[in-house]
Amino acid sequence: MLLRHTSSEVQQRGALTINPAKTCQPIGAMYAALGIHGCMPHSHGSQGCCAYHRSALTRHYKEPAMATTSSFTEGASVFGGQANLVAAINNIFTIYNPDIIAVHTTCLSETIGDDIPQIIQRAESDGKIPEGKLLIHCNTPSYVGSHVTGFANMVKSMVTYFSESGSGKKLNQVNIIPGWVEPADMREIKRLCGEMGVKTVIFPDTSGVLDVAMTGKAEHFPKGGVTVEALKTTGDSKATIALGEVTSGPAAKALDVKCNVPCEILDLPIGLAATDRFIDTLRKILHIEVPETVTEQRGRLLDMIMDTQQYTYKKRVALWGDPDQLVALAEFLVLLDMEPVYIVTGTPGKNFLKRIEKVIGNCAFKAEVKAGAGADMYLMHQWIKNEKVDLLIGNTYGKYISRDEDIPLVRFGFPIFDRVGHQYFPTVGYRGGMRLLEMILNVLLDRQDRDCPEESFELVM
Amino acid sequence: MVRILDERRQQVYRKGQGSFNMTCEKKSLAGAVSQRACVFCGSRVVLYPIADALHLVHGPIGCAAYTWDIRGALSSGPQLHRLSFSTDLREMDVIQGGEKKLYNSLVELIDEYQPKAAFVYATCIVGLIGDDVDAICRKVSSEKNITVLPVHSEGFCGSKKEGYRAACDALYKLVGTAPADGVSRHSINIMGDFNLAGEIWLIREYYNRMGVEVVANITGDGRVADIRRMHAASLNVVQCSGSIIHLARKLEEKYGRPYIRVSYFGIEDMAKALYDVAEFFDDPVMMEKAEQIVRSEVAAIMPEIRRYRKDLVGRKAAVYVGGAFKAFSLVRALRLLGMRTVLVGSQTGNQDDYRQLRDMCDAGTIIVDDSNPLELCGFLKEKGCDIFIGGVKERPIAYKLGLGFCDHNHERKQALAGFTGMLNFAREVYATVTSPVWQFVRRPQPAQENKK
Ligand code: SF4
Ligand code: SF4
């Protein structure tokens, strides 16, 4: 019993997080920056943070995650990190030669109060930025928000630095901000849009960066990622669709303000209804018909849900992870007639509670929902100890509860350190919905096969 | 040829070319994709396996989240060390100071878990906002009547090495706080092993079979009570020179307990680790037993190893690990498998280490200090290796180039120490080097052969 120390009595904790359901901002900024073609993420702080972020991304994506660090020393922590950053910029362009460097801060440089734009200017005037090379930045103090905030900040910076409404006329394209989803999800969103005949700029785009095919050549800057040219055109797009309020909302709004591109902020297209809304929004914006092939995909998901409803009916589920994922997932589960009774995210946000309330407010079951301080895996475990659930859905950190309480776990979200598949198979769109449902059913049915008495062990289910 | 930053030229050496004058123990360059971690990481690695202690990370959430149970340091009893505790500093705390939060967290945790001692890790931010961590620890210590030790591990104060030192300083404060009686004259502490995949259990068993009492494991499967009386052991047997040597030196200074340095990787080094202890106690019976153990263990594993060797002879390996001491053992172990090490490096070696490596290796071998992925990739391509041995950050590099890989760091899934470990290592190397998947992968060819 790895978690034998968990007591079932839920007490108000004054301070303290036990087994967090979040991590810090910079890793999100790093992940987002990897979704720009030819980009080197740069961590402005001590080397430790950067090493941790890279390791975590590598463990999850099973791909090398490149990023550089300002390597702060005691001197920098006293006098500021300007010299380190200028030197770093010079070294990065000389040795790694990326097209663009995306700087994010850390707690350390934030607390010191380094002014990144001013340092970038300095590097520029010192001639450290070669002709045609670019630099962007965002602030990611980890004592504010969480890893998803860092992601959102970097995506917003892409808009602030690149989006232009240059040509004056609207292009027949839509911006899609996919949120913090897997490379496979970004690929699937692109595929769906392609099928609809919609021209898109999707940013960031980590497909082709963190799910690269084996070629025997190690390319430090793989061919995937949104290009800077494409990013520049986002100001002339017809509209922006932001998937996920927390991760994509800020960038979409910034683009609206900066270049007058109207935006629709939707939930992540996870599950049937959310995908419907996504498809429908595309249809309306571009005045197009939804092609037969897409309708068929939808029909197949619907068919699968109907065929299997008896197995999902009234199953109690505990979920944890990131706000945008949780809202969409909870909605899907409700459609499956399941009961998302415990929901936890370490990311603070009042709006999250409202969004969840909208999804499950009218349901018959009672749910516990918590976000921000004190919302951690320890609390989740306490809830579960008080009243069990049938299924866990969340990242790898749920495996302790899964084992101790003997509850099946579907791995979903970030990070997943102990399984493969999440990078390659989407959970967004209709097909992604089918995969999610399949994963859920598999663990539930396996469980039934394992636990049922011999006489009711069934061949056909 | 691989592009190397000018400032790094002195951190790379090719055996047989030019004179040997390696600089190392340098700070990583700003702007490098350094594979190095921070002070906090070093402290955490060393202390975290102490399973009945509380480990509270004082700082913003990230530092704690990334170190939550990522190293498989096994415990035979309590599992408290596998949970993640953080004060999760927020903006207000950064402005107003985190002392109160730290105090409250400690009190709550101690009430809840009744640990045997508590370690409080001060991370970068804490160093900046100036919390008096020592004072809080003292206060809680006296109020709760348990030892609460601050670990000054602000990341920017150096690399892992400084973290090891901070950890040793904290450990040292525990030493000598319990009576030393009832300990046999033939007693040792096993230091510098973290019980990854249960390795310390193997090693303990060898020593026990020799009639040696093991007082404390530092720190794999460690217990606070053992550490308190570790000064009673006659000899300190130190592995992984970097992490724990500082503590061994202090024990020698204060208690006159000598230490020896050993390695448990590979047959030669493992056997030597047993003989050296027997020799120290100058006990023929013990030596006899050690020889017996070596004989029977080697006899048990060699037939299988010989089978693997047939297919591995002449293959080329690259090694990039944390400490140089491990690199020595690996070069030897690979040689036992008939393999050549063509690239070897570490994150934290010193001049002497690299000189020793140079002496061990064949001409043409590249020796590097604090390398980065770009450089490593270049060297791997240039040398045309069959396997890369390293840690989590090296794994994807190897696979991208289509090379075999073996994790010799904390993500190892099997014991690699001891005789059993040598067999596991051979199996792993064999499995990855001879995997059928490589026939579908075009590997980069070594530079010279290309020219022909
Ligand atoms: S929380 Fe802050 S200090 Fe800690 S790893 Fe994240 S950025 Fe670095
Ligand atoms: S460098 Fe500092 S802030 Fe970053 S992980 Fe290490 S201790 Fe934490």
Coordinates of C-alpha atoms in Angstrom, one line a residue, chain A residues 7-284:
Chain A
S7 CA -6.2 9.2 6.1
S8 CA -9.9 9.3 5.1
E9 CA -10.7 12.2 7.3
V10 CA -10.7 15.3 5.1
Q11 CA -9.4 18.3 7.0
Q12 CA -8.9 21.9 6.1
R13 CA -5.2 22.1 5.3
G14 CA -3.6 25.5 6.1
A15 CA -0.7 25.3 3.7
L16 CA 0.9 22.5 1.8
T17 CA 0.3 20.5 -1.3
I18 CA 0.6 16.7 -1.2
N19 CA 1.0 14.9 -4.5
P20 CA 0.2 17.8 -6.8
A21 CA -2.3 17.8 -9.6
K22 CA -0.3 20.4 -11.5
T23 CA 3.2 21.5 -12.2
C24 CA 4.9 24.8 -13.0
Q25 CA 4.5 27.3 -15.9
P26 CA 7.8 27.0 -17.8
I27 CA 7.2 23.5 -18.9
G28 CA 4.0 24.6 -20.7
A29 CA 5.8 27.5 -22.4
M30 CA 8.5 25.0 -23.5
Y31 CA 5.9 22.6 -24.9
A32 CA 4.2 25.4 -26.8
A33 CA 7.4 26.8 -28.2
L34 CA 8.3 23.4 -29.5
G35 CA 5.2 23.7 -31.7
I36 CA 6.9 26.5 -33.7
H37 CA 9.1 25.3 -36.6
G38 CA 12.8 25.7 -36.1
C39 CA 12.3 27.1 -32.6
M40 CA 14.6 26.6 -29.6
P41 CA 12.8 27.1 -26.3
H42 CA 15.0 28.9 -23.8
S43 CA 14.6 28.8 -20.0
H44 CA 15.8 32.0 -18.4
G45 CA 16.8 30.8 -14.9
S46 CA 19.1 28.1 -13.3
Q47 CA 19.9 25.0 -15.2
G48 CA 18.0 22.8 -12.8
C49 CA 14.5 24.0 -13.9
C50 CA 15.4 23.4 -17.5
A51 CA 16.8 20.0 -16.9
Y52 CA 13.6 19.0 -15.1
H53 CA 11.3 20.4 -17.7
R54 CA 13.1 18.6 -20.5
S55 CA 13.2 15.3 -18.7
A56 CA 9.5 15.5 -18.0
L57 CA 8.6 16.3 -21.6
T58 CA 11.0 13.5 -22.8
R59 CA 9.4 11.0 -20.4
H60 CA 5.9 11.9 -21.7
Y61 CA 6.5 12.2 -25.4
K62 CA 9.4 9.7 -25.7
E63 CA 11.2 12.2 -27.9
P64 CA 14.1 14.5 -27.2
A65 CA 12.9 17.8 -26.0
M66 CA 15.5 20.5 -26.8
A67 CA 15.7 23.6 -24.7
T68 CA 18.5 25.8 -23.5
T69 CA 19.1 27.5 -20.2
S70 CA 20.6 30.8 -19.0
S71 CA 22.5 28.7 -16.4
F72 CA 22.1 31.2 -13.5
T73 CA 24.7 31.3 -10.9
E74 CA 24.8 33.1 -7.6
G75 CA 26.1 36.2 -9.4
A76 CA 23.1 36.3 -11.6
S77 CA 20.7 35.9 -8.7
V78 CA 22.2 39.0 -7.2
F79 CA 22.9 41.2 -10.2
G80 CA 20.2 40.0 -12.5
G81 CA 20.4 37.7 -15.5
Q82 CA 21.0 40.1 -18.3
A83 CA 24.6 39.1 -19.0
N84 CA 23.5 35.4 -18.9
L85 CA 20.7 35.9 -21.4
V86 CA 22.7 38.0 -23.8
A87 CA 25.5 35.4 -23.7
A88 CA 23.0 32.6 -24.1
I89 CA 21.4 34.2 -27.2
N90 CA 24.7 34.5 -28.8
N91 CA 25.7 30.9 -28.0
I92 CA 22.4 29.5 -29.2
F93 CA 22.5 31.1 -32.6
T94 CA 26.1 30.2 -33.0
I95 CA 25.9 26.6 -32.1
Y96 CA 22.3 25.4 -32.6
N97 CA 21.3 27.9 -35.2
P98 CA 17.5 27.9 -34.8
D99 CA 15.3 30.3 -36.7
I100 CA 13.8 31.6 -33.6
I101 CA 14.4 31.5 -29.8
A102 CA 11.4 31.5 -27.5
V103 CA 12.5 32.7 -24.1
H104 CA 10.4 32.0 -21.0
T105 CA 11.2 33.0 -17.5
T106 CA 11.3 31.0 -14.3
C107 CA 10.5 31.8 -10.7
L108 CA 14.0 32.8 -10.2
S109 CA 14.3 35.4 -13.0
E110 CA 10.8 36.7 -12.2
T111 CA 11.7 37.3 -8.5
I112 CA 14.9 39.0 -9.5
G113 CA 12.8 41.1 -11.8
D114 CA 14.6 40.7 -15.1
D115 CA 13.1 42.8 -17.8
I116 CA 13.2 40.4 -20.8
P117 CA 12.1 42.8 -23.6
Q118 CA 14.7 45.2 -22.5
I119 CA 17.4 42.5 -22.5
I120 CA 16.3 41.3 -25.9
Q121 CA 16.7 44.9 -27.1
R122 CA 20.1 45.0 -25.6
A123 CA 21.1 41.8 -27.4
E124 CA 19.8 43.3 -30.6
S125 CA 21.7 46.5 -30.3
D126 CA 24.8 44.5 -29.4
G127 CA 24.4 42.6 -32.7
K128 CA 23.9 39.3 -31.0
I129 CA 20.8 38.4 -33.1
P130 CA 21.9 37.5 -36.6
E131 CA 20.0 38.8 -39.7
G132 CA 16.7 37.1 -40.2
K133 CA 16.7 35.4 -36.8
L134 CA 13.9 36.0 -34.3
L135 CA 13.3 36.1 -30.6
I136 CA 10.1 36.0 -28.7
H137 CA 9.4 35.8 -25.0
C138 CA 6.8 35.3 -22.3
N139 CA 6.7 35.6 -18.6
T140 CA 6.1 32.4 -16.7
P141 CA 6.4 32.8 -13.0
S142 CA 5.4 29.5 -11.5
Y143 CA 4.0 30.9 -8.3
V144 CA 1.1 32.1 -10.5
G145 CA -1.2 29.7 -12.3
S146 CA 0.3 26.4 -13.4
H147 CA 1.8 24.6 -16.3
V148 CA -1.3 25.3 -18.5
T149 CA -0.9 29.0 -17.7
G150 CA 2.6 28.9 -19.1
F151 CA 1.4 27.2 -22.2
A152 CA -1.3 29.9 -22.7
N153 CA 1.2 32.6 -22.1
M154 CA 3.6 31.4 -24.8
V155 CA 0.8 30.9 -27.3
K156 CA -0.3 34.4 -26.6
S157 CA 3.2 35.6 -27.3
M158 CA 3.1 34.1 -30.7
V159 CA 0.3 36.4 -31.4
T160 CA 1.9 39.5 -29.8
Y161 CA 5.1 39.0 -31.7
F162 CA 4.0 37.7 -35.1
S163 CA 0.4 38.2 -36.0
E164 CA 0.0 41.0 -38.6
S165 CA -2.9 42.3 -40.5
G166 CA -0.7 43.3 -43.3
S167 CA -2.4 42.7 -46.6
G168 CA -5.6 44.4 -45.5
K169 CA -7.8 41.8 -47.0
K170 CA -9.0 38.7 -45.3
L171 CA -7.6 35.4 -46.3
N172 CA -9.8 32.4 -46.7
Q173 CA -8.4 30.6 -43.7
V174 CA -9.2 30.0 -40.0
N175 CA -6.8 30.1 -37.1
I176 CA -7.1 27.2 -34.8
I177 CA -5.5 27.2 -31.4
P178 CA -5.6 23.6 -30.3
G179 CA -4.7 24.0 -26.6
W180 CA -2.4 21.7 -24.7
V181 CA -3.2 18.5 -26.5
E182 CA -1.0 15.7 -27.8
P183 CA 0.8 15.9 -31.2
A184 CA -1.7 13.3 -32.4
D185 CA -4.6 15.5 -31.5
M186 CA -3.2 18.4 -33.4
R187 CA -2.7 16.1 -36.4
E188 CA -6.3 14.9 -36.0
I189 CA -7.7 18.5 -35.8
K190 CA -5.8 19.3 -39.0
R191 CA -7.1 16.2 -40.7
L192 CA -10.6 17.0 -39.8
C193 CA -10.3 20.5 -41.0
G194 CA -8.8 19.2 -44.2
E195 CA -11.6 16.9 -44.7
M196 CA -14.0 19.8 -44.3
G197 CA -12.1 21.6 -46.9
V198 CA -11.0 24.4 -44.5
K199 CA -7.7 26.0 -44.8
T200 CA -6.2 26.5 -41.4
V201 CA -3.2 27.9 -39.5
I202 CA -2.9 25.8 -36.4
F203 CA -0.7 27.1 -33.6
P204 CA 1.2 25.8 -31.8
D205 CA 1.6 22.5 -33.7
T206 CA 3.8 19.9 -32.2
S207 CA 2.9 17.2 -34.6
G208 CA 5.9 16.3 -36.6
V209 CA 8.0 17.7 -33.7
L210 CA 7.3 15.4 -30.8
D211 CA 6.0 12.4 -32.8
V212 CA 8.7 12.3 -35.4
A213 CA 9.0 9.3 -37.7
M214 CA 12.2 7.2 -37.4
T215 CA 14.5 8.1 -40.2
G216 CA 17.9 7.4 -38.7
K217 CA 18.7 11.0 -38.9
A218 CA 18.5 13.0 -35.7
E219 CA 17.2 16.4 -36.6
H220 CA 17.4 19.0 -34.0
F221 CA 14.7 21.0 -35.6
P222 CA 12.3 18.4 -37.2
K223 CA 10.1 19.4 -40.1
G224 CA 6.9 19.9 -38.0
G225 CA 5.7 23.0 -36.2
V226 CA 3.9 26.1 -37.4
T227 CA 6.1 28.4 -39.4
V228 CA 6.7 32.0 -38.6
E229 CA 5.3 33.0 -42.1
A230 CA 2.1 31.2 -41.3
L231 CA 1.9 32.8 -37.9
K232 CA 2.3 36.2 -39.5
T233 CA -0.8 35.6 -41.6
T234 CA -3.0 34.8 -38.7
G235 CA -3.9 38.5 -38.5
D236 CA -5.6 38.2 -41.9
S237 CA -7.5 35.1 -41.1
K238 CA -11.3 35.0 -41.2
A239 CA -11.7 34.0 -37.7
T240 CA -10.0 32.2 -34.8
I241 CA -11.2 29.1 -33.1
A242 CA -9.7 28.7 -29.6
L243 CA -10.1 25.2 -28.3
G244 CA -9.9 25.4 -24.5
E245 CA -10.7 28.6 -22.6
V246 CA -7.7 28.5 -20.4
T247 CA -5.0 27.4 -22.8
S248 CA -6.2 29.1 -26.0
G249 CA -8.5 31.8 -24.9
P250 CA -5.9 34.5 -24.1
A251 CA -4.2 34.2 -27.5
A252 CA -7.5 34.3 -29.4
K253 CA -8.6 37.4 -27.6
A254 CA -5.2 39.1 -28.1
L255 CA -5.5 38.4 -31.8
D256 CA -9.0 39.9 -31.9
V257 CA -7.7 43.0 -30.2
K258 CA -4.5 43.3 -32.2
C259 CA -5.8 42.4 -35.7
N260 CA -9.5 42.4 -35.4
V261 CA -9.9 38.7 -36.1
P262 CA -13.2 37.6 -34.5
C263 CA -12.8 34.6 -32.2
E264 CA -14.9 31.7 -31.0
I265 CA -13.8 30.2 -27.7
L266 CA -14.9 26.6 -27.6
D267 CA -14.2 23.6 -25.4
L268 CA -11.7 21.1 -26.5
P269 CA -13.4 18.8 -29.1
I270 CA -13.3 15.8 -26.8
G271 CA -16.4 13.7 -27.0
L272 CA -19.5 13.9 -29.2
A273 CA -21.1 17.2 -28.3
A274 CA -17.9 19.2 -28.1
T275 CA -16.8 18.0 -31.4
D276 CA -20.2 18.8 -32.8
R277 CA -19.8 22.4 -31.7
F278 CA -16.4 22.5 -33.2
I279 CA -17.6 21.2 -36.6
D280 CA -20.6 23.4 -36.5
T281 CA -18.6 26.5 -35.8
L282 CA -16.3 25.8 -38.7
R283 CA -19.4 25.3 -40.9
K284 CA -21.0 28.6 -39.9

